[in-house]
Amino acid sequence: MATIAEVARLAGVSPTTVSHALSGRRAVSEETRRRVQEVMDQLGYSPRRAAQNLATGGTRLLGLIVPDISNSFFAELAKGVEEAAIDAGYNMVLCNSAFNHDRELLYLETIRSRAVDGVVYAAGSPTTHREMADSLGSIPVVLVDEEVLGSSTCSFVSDNAEGGRLAAEHLIGLGHTDAVILSMAGLASSDDRAQGFSDAWVSHDLPQPVVIGGDFTYDGGYAALAKAVGPLHDIDFSAVFATNDLMALGAMKRLMEIGLHVPQDVSVVGFDDINIAGMTNPGLTTVRQDVWQLGFRAAEALIASIDTSCPPPAERHVQPVELIVRGTTSLCMTDAD
Amino acid sequence: MATIAEVARLAGVSPTTVSHALSGRRAVSEETRRRVQEVMDQLGYSPRRAAQNLATGGTRLLGLIVPDISNSFFAELAKGVEEAAIDAGYNMVLCNSAFNHDRELLYLETIRSRAVDGVVYAAGSPTTHREMADSLGSIPVVLVDEEVLGSSTCSFVSDNAEGGRLAAEHLIGLGHTDAVILSMAGLASSDDRAQGFSDAWVSHDLPQPVVIGGDFTYDGGYAALAKAVGPLHDIDFSAVFATNDLMALGAMKRLMEIGLHVPQDVSVVGFDDINIAGMTNPGLTTVRQDVWQLGFRAAEALIASIDTSCPPPAERHVQPVELIVRGTTSLCMTDAD
DNA sequence: TTGTACGCGTTATCAT
DNA sequence: ATGATAACGCGTACAA
């Protein structure tokens, strides 16, 4: 391993000058810069990050905490965060909490030890641990997709209530009158979507949709829908609004298993527009949120906060959503009650 | 930020003792350990990673290079790597190359600067850049899923040829005689799968399957299948083997668009068994590889190499695969030629 | 069982 | 435009 001292010696200058030739933070004569560059190339010199970190007090590392990177929603988020990180010369440490408390505590220690300069935190469950909030206090944090630590933290979210409303208006326009909502109770984002849907529904003087709880997963959607159907596979609804796509897909699976066709018998609307929403047959009608953008902007804000040594402004940034109509919704064919 | 010196002062001991009380690498009296622990708790002390890194020469960081974290195959791989990393007290830096050369060069610089102690490298394209190979030489590397740097590097792969054979035997058992293969030419893993399939096919005296090239993506599969059908949507095959699931799904999309039913008209087999393979309708018949395990074992080997300062043994670790029969394959209904 | 002293490789400060 | 020197905070031989 070449050190800065070696480079300096071979180039006949001081380590200080080598450092500045590299960083450009101080004027260096063209002649000197060239000679230094030559020696560096020859030695394949690259400054050691560990030493830079100690000297500067930073790590050029961002932490991204997500509940499940296998959910392509969070994978897309990660790509947005990474892009912003790269643009600013940072790298990204992926922390997949996997809904595991022990794992989260481990990552807290990572944060406490200042292994990263800041954190983008996408919470996956309603319960946020006090330890998390406390530890995060020591370095800048921005919340994405889910607000959990109270209003005092900078957050980037989609317009969830509006998304719920869009889904409802679409189904109402197709003549549906009876709907069920599949939602993960307690998760703010899910609750907001369900509420937006419900509000729009009743504002049209339609019967209040029943809310059925379930995890934010494929299996969660499958199980939730199972709870919605009667013992003889009889249903009293013609539309299903799932507060995320994975749940919607799970629900569709269950519907098909009991012999109900989508969209002929039941229309289904999801939320997120993850990449597989367009791959199913029929394609899933859903509310699209630009999660890449969410991650990108969140990371940008985080980096700005790090670079200026100011905590991220405690603002709530809300991004618009969009209804994507595919094949899982159609005109209501069932008789009105 | 509390330092080790402060803790030492308040506990009335030397920094050395504080260090050892924390690491346990040297005996410390129970009485002293307790007092030190008390002060640390009180100050919320946590040693700074940057300083530890400089002192030890390591970073406790693993790099994971993948072409696309949105592909749940690589997300699952990441989870396996992360698990092994966590178990050994490491964190994982995610490097999503996104098939982008500039991005790869950027990550090379990350590696050269010793920002990570080792790299798990999942190559996503046939062309591997010499710069990559050279830079990786400076720190331990293990290859996963794809062997690109020559046989001198430690690698963990699935039994791709056997997987292709399993797919072929399954289809042959169902009476199929004419198949096409959708493969990403040049990618060793894809080529091996295609070859295994082809070999099994001709060993049954069936006509050699036509290989159609395409990217390892949903769109790639869609486009590849489009190339396989005649201008009047006529086909001369009853079975499709795609060398990954995403391609298979894209191909199915195209098949349905031109009015062909899966599996009634055409049977489809994929490879990987990514999580969405079971979510489609019908579920995708595919060759399962345990990619989590692949990542876990690769990371374990990498960490062992780091901890022992020995380069990873240049072995090729092959993992078994398994055929998962779902709904996209059925008895061949078309007349034999 | 505990302490002293040094080194890790860089950047900031001050001086020239 | 360049150089000398002092941290940065920790781990660890070596000494006691």
XYZ file of C-alpha atoms (C1' of nucleotides) in Angstrom:
706
model
C 0.000 0.000 0.000
C 1.403 3.321 -1.059
C 1.066 6.151 1.422
C 0.901 9.848 0.857
C 4.390 10.134 2.292
C 5.847 7.834 -0.341
C 4.196 9.760 -3.099
C 5.524 12.995 -1.644
C 9.043 11.657 -1.387
C 9.116 10.345 -4.940
C 7.634 13.554 -6.302
C 10.022 15.663 -4.269
C 7.282 17.582 -2.478
C 5.624 17.560 0.912
C 2.642 15.375 1.828
C 0.664 18.563 2.180
C 1.168 19.383 -1.446
C 0.224 15.894 -2.546
C -2.974 16.166 -0.594
C -3.806 19.474 -2.196
C -2.867 18.313 -5.647
C -5.482 15.629 -5.150
C -8.233 17.621 -3.513
C -7.703 20.901 -5.307
C -8.546 22.701 -2.110
C -5.472 24.861 -2.507
C -3.639 26.149 -5.529
C -0.849 23.914 -6.820
C 1.417 24.837 -9.716
C 0.688 22.968 -12.909
C 4.220 21.619 -12.998
C 3.963 20.201 -9.481
C 0.487 18.809 -10.021
C 1.703 16.936 -13.077
C 4.682 15.419 -11.311
C 2.554 14.359 -8.368
C -0.090 12.878 -10.646
C 2.587 10.900 -12.413
C 3.909 9.361 -9.245
C 0.397 8.585 -8.039
C -0.467 6.800 -11.242
C 2.763 4.877 -11.119
C 2.176 3.727 -7.565
C -1.540 3.263 -8.069
C -1.977 5.462 -5.053
C -5.394 6.040 -3.577
C -5.899 7.769 -0.215
C -7.190 5.460 2.473
C -10.726 6.237 3.443
C -10.141 5.299 7.055
C -7.503 7.985 7.362
C -9.615 10.566 5.587
C -12.512 9.717 7.831
C -10.523 10.225 10.978
C -9.127 13.477 9.725
C -12.396 14.922 8.477
C -14.791 13.481 11.001
C -17.088 12.152 8.277
C -17.444 8.812 6.540
C -19.052 9.655 3.192
C -21.502 6.904 4.015
C -25.283 7.059 4.172
C -27.375 4.449 5.928
C -30.628 3.278 4.392
C -32.947 1.409 6.717
C -35.747 -0.533 5.048
C -37.985 -3.333 6.294
C -37.563 -5.583 3.267
C -35.352 -5.034 0.265
C -37.077 -7.930 -1.521
C -40.152 -5.784 -1.836
C -39.344 -3.983 -5.041
C -40.898 -0.853 -3.623
C -37.947 -0.539 -1.278
C -35.496 -1.672 -3.935
C -36.619 1.233 -6.069
C -36.304 3.527 -3.077
C -32.757 2.279 -2.580
C -31.907 3.108 -6.171
C -33.107 6.665 -5.718
C -31.117 7.066 -2.535
C -28.051 5.563 -4.135
C -28.247 7.905 -7.088
C -28.271 10.976 -4.877
C -25.510 9.488 -2.764
C -23.275 8.799 -5.747
C -23.889 12.255 -7.134
C -22.544 13.718 -3.919
C -19.661 11.306 -3.495
C -21.305 9.142 -0.875
C -21.868 5.416 -0.645
C -24.835 3.655 0.835
C -24.939 1.082 3.605
C -28.017 -1.071 3.271
C -29.751 -1.975 6.494
C -32.518 -4.484 5.957
C -34.341 -4.583 9.272
C -36.481 -7.519 8.127
C -39.064 -6.527 10.735
C -36.580 -7.813 13.282
C -36.097 -5.936 16.521
C -32.668 -7.358 17.272
C -31.517 -6.414 13.836
C -32.685 -2.875 14.391
C -30.802 -2.628 17.654
C -27.685 -3.797 15.864
C -28.066 -1.041 13.309
C -28.503 1.454 16.110
C -25.056 0.558 17.322
C -23.790 1.139 13.793
C -25.318 4.571 13.891
C -24.081 5.390 17.365
C -20.544 4.530 16.373
C -20.841 7.109 13.631
C -20.207 4.527 10.960
C -22.487 6.573 8.716
C -22.967 10.315 8.374
C -26.752 10.194 8.093
C -29.731 7.926 7.736
C -32.665 7.569 5.390
C -35.218 5.721 7.424
C -38.131 3.876 5.866
C -40.023 2.355 8.756
C -41.944 -0.795 8.054
C -44.044 -1.249 11.099
C -46.212 0.993 13.239
C -44.252 0.499 16.416
C -41.160 2.569 16.497
C -38.805 1.918 19.261
C -37.685 4.675 21.513
C -34.109 3.509 21.256
C -34.273 4.150 17.536
C -35.509 7.676 17.991
C -32.907 8.460 20.609
C -29.958 7.091 18.703
C -30.967 8.726 15.525
C -30.805 12.008 17.342
C -27.030 11.936 17.153
C -26.897 12.139 13.358
C -29.161 13.624 10.684
C -32.187 11.574 9.673
C -34.876 11.902 7.089
C -37.987 9.771 7.045
C -39.378 8.294 3.876
C -42.759 6.811 3.065
C -43.726 6.574 6.706
C -43.756 9.145 9.459
C -43.113 7.633 12.825
C -40.983 9.767 15.032
C -43.392 12.630 15.345
C -43.651 15.796 13.362
C -40.260 17.098 14.381
C -38.465 15.069 11.738
C -37.958 15.857 8.074
C -40.041 13.505 5.975
C -40.797 12.677 2.354
C -44.108 10.995 1.636
C -46.592 10.526 -1.150
C -50.055 12.008 -1.049
C -51.576 8.866 0.375
C -55.043 10.216 1.098
C -55.309 11.584 -2.427
C -54.247 8.203 -3.772
C -57.019 6.531 -1.824
C -59.449 9.083 -3.204
C -58.325 8.455 -6.786
C -58.840 4.727 -6.343
C -62.324 5.292 -4.942
C -63.406 7.732 -7.655
C -62.222 5.302 -10.309
C -64.248 2.435 -8.878
C -67.286 4.614 -8.280
C -67.076 5.749 -11.877
C -67.261 2.104 -12.892
C -70.491 1.690 -10.976
C -69.215 -0.063 -7.893
C -71.105 0.538 -4.690
C -69.751 -2.026 -2.244
C -66.065 -2.177 -1.449
C -63.708 -3.644 1.086
C -60.360 -2.167 2.064
C -57.332 -4.283 2.851
C -55.056 -2.236 5.088
C -52.251 -2.621 7.584
C -53.790 -0.938 10.585
C -51.497 1.363 12.517
C -49.184 2.118 9.615
C -49.741 5.794 8.947
C -49.339 5.483 5.189
C -51.798 2.619 4.989
C -54.278 4.318 7.272
C -54.133 7.489 5.198
C -54.817 5.586 1.990
C -57.732 3.736 3.558
C -59.123 6.944 4.985
C -58.877 8.772 1.669
C -60.677 5.921 -0.018
C -63.355 5.735 2.637
C -63.984 9.468 2.699
C -64.478 9.595 -1.059
C -66.728 6.569 -0.924
C -69.116 7.903 1.697
C -69.078 11.349 0.127
C -70.940 9.679 -2.733
C -73.506 8.357 -0.261
C -72.260 4.836 -0.668
C -72.054 2.402 2.234
C -68.909 2.771 4.310
C -66.344 0.186 3.122
C -65.327 -2.501 5.545
C -61.659 -2.371 6.537
C -59.867 -5.662 6.898
C -56.444 -5.752 8.508
C -53.428 -7.583 7.173
C -49.679 -7.400 6.764
C -48.167 -5.348 3.970
C -47.249 -8.522 2.096
C -48.540 -10.955 -0.485
C -49.460 -13.448 2.209
C -51.027 -10.656 4.233
C -53.309 -9.771 1.328
C -54.192 -13.393 0.754
C -55.141 -13.878 4.390
C -57.028 -10.590 4.612
C -59.216 -11.407 1.654
C -59.897 -14.841 3.053
C -61.385 -13.095 6.068
C -63.641 -11.037 3.811
C -65.483 -13.883 2.182
C -68.301 -15.831 3.767
C -68.116 -19.546 4.551
C -69.840 -20.432 1.269
C -67.531 -18.184 -0.713
C -70.274 -15.624 -0.911
C -69.258 -12.011 -1.096
C -71.130 -8.793 -0.538
C -68.717 -6.519 -2.369
C -67.617 -6.014 -5.962
C -64.472 -3.980 -5.384
C -61.301 -4.393 -3.337
C -58.865 -1.624 -2.475
C -55.586 -2.903 -1.112
C -53.286 -0.288 0.382
C -50.296 -1.817 -1.324
C -49.680 -3.859 -4.451
C -48.348 -6.944 -2.746
C -51.539 -7.208 -0.723
C -53.596 -6.690 -3.873
C -51.791 -9.528 -5.610
C -52.259 -11.831 -2.641
C -55.944 -10.951 -2.543
C -56.290 -11.723 -6.255
C -54.707 -15.091 -5.713
C -57.288 -15.908 -3.096
C -60.154 -14.607 -5.226
C -59.136 -16.842 -8.105
C -58.785 -19.819 -5.821
C -62.392 -19.539 -4.737
C -63.536 -19.232 -8.303
C -64.033 -15.508 -8.565
C -62.746 -13.762 -11.667
C -60.894 -10.461 -11.736
C -62.192 -8.104 -12.982
C -65.465 -9.774 -14.084
C -66.633 -10.626 -10.578
C -64.440 -8.358 -8.498
C -62.396 -5.291 -9.371
C -59.097 -4.806 -7.558
C -57.005 -1.673 -7.050
C -53.581 -1.636 -5.441
C -51.125 1.049 -4.344
C -47.445 1.735 -5.231
C -47.194 0.504 -8.807
C -44.235 -1.729 -8.097
C -42.609 -3.225 -11.157
C -44.532 -6.475 -11.040
C -47.892 -4.676 -11.086
C -47.634 -4.574 -14.873
C -46.383 -8.150 -15.177
C -49.407 -9.985 -13.870
C -52.322 -11.142 -15.925
C -54.413 -9.083 -15.930
C -52.196 -6.114 -15.123
C -52.961 -4.495 -11.789
C -54.799 -1.195 -11.654
C -53.014 0.786 -8.999
C -52.033 4.155 -7.586
C -48.535 4.985 -8.665
C -46.125 6.769 -6.355
C -42.707 7.778 -7.570
C -40.684 6.036 -4.935
C -37.376 6.492 -6.730
C -37.937 10.217 -6.595
C -38.925 9.961 -2.969
C -35.624 8.282 -2.168
C -33.612 10.631 -4.337
C -35.041 13.774 -2.827
C -34.817 12.429 0.697
C -31.162 11.569 0.231
C -30.483 14.969 -1.306
C -31.999 16.675 1.709
C -30.029 14.439 4.020
C -26.758 15.176 2.289
C -27.449 18.892 2.303
C -27.999 18.627 6.015
C -24.737 16.764 6.496
C -22.716 19.129 4.364
C -24.062 22.196 6.143
C -24.030 20.627 9.592
C -27.615 21.750 10.044
C -30.304 19.297 11.034
C -32.744 18.610 8.184
C -35.605 21.123 8.255
C -38.613 19.571 9.980
C -40.773 19.774 6.907
C -43.191 17.327 5.439
C -42.634 16.970 1.714
C -45.643 15.520 -0.061
C -45.390 14.127 -3.553
C -48.290 13.700 -5.988
C -49.631 10.299 -6.980
C -51.265 9.044 -10.125
C -53.873 6.423 -10.968
C -52.678 3.743 -13.370
C -55.550 1.866 -14.944
C -54.774 -1.648 -16.087
C -56.819 -4.795 -16.303
C -58.048 -5.554 -12.789
C -60.872 -3.029 -12.797
C -63.998 -2.973 -14.962
C -67.627 -1.935 -14.950
C -69.569 -3.363 -12.051
C -71.546 -6.358 -13.295
C -73.312 -7.368 -10.116
C -76.817 -6.231 -9.291
C -77.160 -3.378 -6.899
C -78.490 -4.390 -3.487
C -18.907 13.123 21.423
C -17.291 11.312 24.253
C -13.837 9.909 23.615
C -12.072 6.971 25.169
C -9.851 9.402 27.030
C -12.799 11.041 28.767
C -14.206 7.711 29.785
C -10.811 6.712 31.137
C -10.468 9.902 33.113
C -13.892 9.663 34.695
C -13.429 6.007 35.517
C -10.002 6.657 36.932
C -8.250 4.229 34.612
C -6.150 4.416 31.471
C -7.561 4.474 27.952
C -5.951 1.097 27.411
C -8.055 -0.435 30.125
C -11.211 1.099 28.741
C -10.395 -0.365 25.352
C -9.860 -3.793 26.814
C -12.887 -3.595 29.025
C -14.864 -3.106 25.850
C -13.185 -5.635 23.599
C -12.413 -8.276 26.175
C -9.128 -8.953 24.464
C -7.304 -8.719 27.748
C -8.338 -9.568 31.280
C -9.869 -6.733 33.285
C -10.885 -7.026 36.907
C -14.596 -7.279 37.499
C -14.495 -4.200 39.687
C -12.794 -2.117 37.017
C -14.955 -3.394 34.200
C -18.052 -2.435 36.155
C -16.819 1.088 36.825
C -15.840 1.583 33.195
C -19.156 0.244 31.994
C -20.952 2.657 34.288
C -19.143 5.662 32.909
C -19.664 4.500 29.341
C -23.376 4.113 29.901
C -23.549 7.505 31.547
C -21.768 9.206 28.668
C -23.442 7.094 26.016
C -19.974 6.298 24.790
C -19.417 4.340 21.620
C -15.979 4.048 20.002
C -15.727 5.885 16.716
C -15.517 3.582 13.816
C -13.264 5.901 11.865
C -10.635 5.705 14.577
C -10.997 1.959 14.950
C -10.648 1.580 11.231
C -7.465 3.558 11.088
C -5.984 1.704 14.032
C -6.926 -1.771 12.829
C -6.567 -1.313 9.105
C -10.033 -2.736 8.443
C -13.472 -1.232 7.969
C -15.882 -4.008 8.928
C -17.598 -3.262 5.651
C -18.402 -5.618 2.797
C -19.212 -4.421 -0.684
C -21.943 -6.114 -2.688
C -21.962 -5.373 -6.388
C -25.144 -6.307 -8.239
C -26.504 -5.235 -11.610
C -30.020 -4.501 -10.402
C -31.344 -4.616 -6.866
C -34.903 -4.267 -8.203
C -34.637 -7.773 -9.564
C -35.731 -9.708 -6.517
C -33.165 -12.353 -7.357
C -30.443 -9.912 -6.346
C -32.470 -8.585 -3.445
C -32.592 -12.090 -2.040
C -28.874 -12.439 -2.661
C -28.320 -9.215 -0.743
C -30.278 -10.579 2.195
C -28.082 -13.654 2.325
C -24.933 -11.581 2.184
C -26.226 -9.226 4.822
C -27.074 -12.058 7.186
C -23.554 -13.462 7.027
C -22.133 -9.962 7.368
C -24.195 -9.171 10.455
C -23.307 -12.498 12.022
C -19.645 -11.561 11.755
C -20.020 -7.940 12.820
C -19.842 -6.493 9.336
C -22.074 -4.092 7.449
C -22.828 -4.126 3.757
C -22.352 -1.379 1.214
C -24.731 -1.836 -1.672
C -23.328 -1.106 -5.098
C -25.999 -1.209 -7.765
C -24.094 -1.063 -11.014
C -27.308 -0.701 -13.027
C -25.460 -2.066 -16.063
C -23.663 1.276 -16.100
C -19.969 1.383 -16.864
C -19.344 4.770 -15.254
C -21.040 3.599 -12.138
C -18.795 0.558 -12.054
C -15.692 2.680 -12.382
C -16.907 4.778 -9.489
C -17.250 1.691 -7.346
C -13.763 0.654 -8.341
C -12.476 3.806 -6.764
C -14.435 2.940 -3.645
C -12.700 -0.400 -3.595
C -9.252 0.994 -4.313
C -9.564 3.417 -1.434
C -10.128 0.438 0.830
C -13.548 1.698 1.851
C -14.553 -1.949 2.164
C -12.651 -5.006 3.350
C -13.929 -7.319 0.629
C -16.377 -7.664 -2.211
C -19.119 -10.043 -3.220
C -19.408 -9.564 -6.936
C -22.477 -10.585 -8.896
C -21.746 -9.641 -12.478
C -24.708 -8.825 -14.644
C -23.244 -8.701 -18.093
C -20.882 -10.859 -20.069
C -18.278 -8.204 -20.558
C -16.149 -7.762 -17.539
C -13.866 -4.857 -17.557
C -10.208 -5.337 -17.019
C -10.140 -2.408 -14.633
C -12.571 -4.248 -12.456
C -10.439 -7.361 -12.371
C -7.292 -5.411 -11.609
C -8.758 -3.304 -8.848
C -10.418 -6.213 -7.231
C -7.015 -7.772 -6.907
C -6.192 -5.471 -4.026
C -8.856 -6.883 -1.730
C -10.553 -10.284 -1.383
C -13.359 -11.035 -3.822
C -15.801 -13.839 -4.261
C -17.958 -14.243 -7.313
C -21.603 -15.188 -7.113
C -24.002 -16.512 -9.717
C -21.694 -15.634 -12.558
C -18.071 -16.485 -13.194
C -16.297 -13.815 -15.135
C -12.779 -13.251 -13.992
C -11.443 -16.622 -14.940
C -11.067 -19.735 -12.876
C -8.619 -18.186 -10.463
C -11.348 -16.592 -8.389
C -13.484 -18.147 -5.687
C -17.043 -18.528 -6.906
C -20.447 -19.702 -5.739
C -22.878 -20.795 -8.426
C -25.904 -22.995 -8.878
C -25.842 -26.134 -10.973
C -27.096 -24.324 -14.035
C -26.662 -27.122 -16.538
C -28.527 -29.522 -14.279
C -31.314 -26.979 -13.950
C -31.623 -26.805 -17.707
C -31.747 -30.582 -17.829
C -34.508 -30.725 -15.199
C -36.576 -28.257 -17.193
C -36.121 -30.282 -20.363
C -36.953 -33.634 -18.772
C -40.103 -32.137 -17.279
C -41.311 -30.832 -20.629
C -40.351 -34.007 -22.443
C -42.303 -35.982 -19.859
C -45.320 -33.888 -20.765
C -44.995 -34.885 -24.396
C -43.410 -31.756 -25.799
C -41.142 -32.180 -28.769
C -40.495 -28.663 -30.060
C -39.023 -26.026 -27.800
C -37.396 -22.636 -27.999
C -34.882 -21.292 -25.524
C -34.781 -17.663 -24.449
C -31.256 -16.925 -23.263
C -28.889 -14.045 -22.698
C -26.030 -15.085 -24.931
C -22.581 -14.614 -23.470
C -23.659 -14.774 -19.850
C -22.075 -17.958 -18.556
C -24.965 -18.845 -16.283
C -27.502 -18.395 -19.043
C -25.421 -20.295 -21.550
C -25.014 -23.203 -19.128
C -28.745 -23.403 -18.533
C -29.476 -23.315 -22.239
C -26.821 -25.924 -22.930
C -28.120 -28.254 -20.232
C -31.601 -27.955 -21.671
C -30.443 -28.496 -25.215
C -28.304 -31.497 -24.358
C -31.166 -33.226 -22.592
C -33.512 -32.411 -25.438
C -31.377 -33.891 -28.196
C -30.438 -36.870 -26.045
C -34.096 -37.838 -26.435
C -33.743 -37.602 -30.212
C -35.831 -34.473 -30.339
C -35.081 -31.585 -32.692
C -32.474 -29.182 -31.358
C -34.250 -26.224 -29.703
C -33.801 -22.823 -31.285
C -32.006 -20.334 -29.047
C -33.267 -16.776 -29.100
C -31.204 -14.055 -27.475
C -32.525 -11.399 -25.146
C -31.725 -9.379 -22.050
C -32.172 -10.907 -18.614
C -35.253 -8.770 -18.028
C -39.006 -8.764 -18.415
C -38.755 -6.609 -21.517
C -35.964 -8.811 -22.818
C -38.199 -11.871 -22.578
C -41.070 -10.057 -24.212
C -38.899 -8.987 -27.135
C -37.231 -12.384 -27.484
C -40.513 -14.198 -27.766
C -41.745 -11.695 -30.286
C -38.821 -12.743 -32.458
C -39.845 -16.405 -32.129
C -43.293 -16.087 -33.630
C -44.050 -15.836 -37.314
C -45.695 -12.832 -38.943
C -49.129 -14.449 -38.701
C -48.618 -15.328 -35.064
C -47.931 -18.873 -36.071
C -45.598 -20.895 -33.925
C -43.730 -24.104 -34.478
C -43.073 -24.905 -30.846
C -45.138 -25.874 -27.828
C -42.641 -25.194 -25.091
C -40.524 -22.226 -23.999
C -37.560 -22.378 -21.645
C -36.429 -18.994 -20.437
C -33.132 -18.903 -18.602
C -34.531 -16.605 -15.969
C -37.948 -15.912 -14.502
C -38.211 -12.320 -15.582
C -37.713 -13.350 -19.199
C -40.286 -16.092 -18.779
C -42.828 -13.611 -17.475
C -42.145 -11.213 -20.313
C -42.524 -14.031 -22.809
C -45.845 -15.034 -21.255
C -47.073 -11.493 -21.594
C -46.320 -11.562 -25.290
C -47.868 -14.992 -25.757
C -51.098 -13.827 -24.197
C -51.140 -10.699 -26.271
C -51.107 -12.683 -29.481
C -53.896 -14.891 -28.238
C -51.942 -17.925 -27.122
C -52.838 -19.488 -23.807
C -50.380 -20.713 -21.206
C -50.228 -23.594 -20.630
C -52.945 -24.806 -23.045
C -51.128 -23.673 -26.183
C -47.620 -23.194 -24.902
C -45.863 -24.420 -21.765
C -43.347 -22.099 -20.143
C -40.508 -22.854 -17.729
C -38.367 -20.225 -16.059
C -35.273 -20.230 -13.875
C -34.527 -18.783 -10.390
C -37.894 -19.030 -8.638
C -37.931 -15.395 -7.631
C -40.682 -14.436 -5.244
C -43.105 -13.279 -7.924
C -42.941 -16.609 -9.753
C -45.627 -17.885 -7.410
C -47.707 -14.719 -7.587
C -48.654 -14.803 -11.232
C -51.669 -16.520 -12.703
C -50.967 -19.237 -13.523
C -47.962 -19.689 -11.242
C -44.688 -20.102 -13.084
C -43.073 -23.503 -13.350
C -39.399 -22.858 -12.774
C -36.041 -24.137 -11.625
C -35.407 -22.979 -8.115
C -31.967 -21.928 -6.969
C -31.339 -20.980 -3.380
C -29.891 -17.570 -3.976
C -30.076 -16.505 -0.337
C -27.863 -19.443 0.513
C -25.554 -18.542 -2.349
C -25.110 -15.050 -0.932
C -24.772 -16.272 2.619
C -22.110 -18.821 1.820
C -20.232 -16.462 -0.460
C -20.130 -13.800 2.238
C -19.051 -16.347 4.816
C -16.153 -17.388 2.605
C -15.262 -13.772 1.983
C -15.246 -12.941 5.665
C -13.157 -15.981 6.471
C -10.692 -14.783 3.890
C -10.590 -11.311 5.394
C -10.224 -12.534 8.955
C -7.395 -14.870 8.055
C -5.748 -12.521 5.574
C -5.684 -15.347 3.064
C -7.146 -14.889 -0.393
C -10.343 -16.893 -0.862
C -9.529 -20.405 -2.115
C -9.970 -20.504 -5.884
C -12.719 -23.062 -5.710
C -15.950 -23.336 -7.579
C -18.795 -24.084 -5.197
C -21.810 -25.543 -6.973
C -25.183 -25.646 -5.314
C -28.034 -28.009 -6.263
C -31.208 -26.775 -7.956
C -34.771 -28.032 -7.870
C -37.681 -28.057 -10.281
C -40.794 -26.293 -9.015
C -43.870 -27.298 -10.968
C -46.652 -24.729 -11.010
C -49.262 -23.858 -13.559
C -47.436 -22.803 -16.700
C -46.661 -26.316 -17.896
C -49.077 -29.021 -19.005
C -49.391 -31.987 -21.342
C -48.615 -31.104 -24.914
C -51.900 -30.625 -26.778
C -50.595 -29.848 -30.225
C -50.245 -32.483 -32.912
C -46.819 -33.865 -33.473
C -45.228 -32.697 -36.721
C -3.968 -6.418 36.458
C -2.881 -1.970 34.587
C -0.411 1.999 32.232
C 2.832 4.417 28.624
C 3.835 5.489 24.222
C 3.439 5.112 19.546
C 1.521 4.580 15.006
C -2.222 4.599 11.576
C -2.656 8.521 6.949
C -4.846 12.304 6.345
C -6.262 17.389 6.640
C -6.068 22.137 8.935
C -3.392 25.771 10.631
C 0.120 28.589 10.559
C 4.323 29.966 8.707
C 7.384 30.936 4.837
C 3.066 28.258 -4.165
C 4.812 25.285 -0.684
C 6.235 23.244 3.851
C 6.210 21.950 8.899
C 3.507 20.515 12.549
C -0.322 19.254 15.124
C -4.236 16.924 15.844
C -8.042 13.228 14.762
C -9.372 8.682 18.408
C -8.344 4.299 18.776
C -5.666 -0.309 19.280
C -1.755 -2.534 20.845
C 3.278 -3.767 21.696
C 5.880 -3.199 25.558
C 6.747 -2.043 30.185
C 5.612 -2.290 35.080
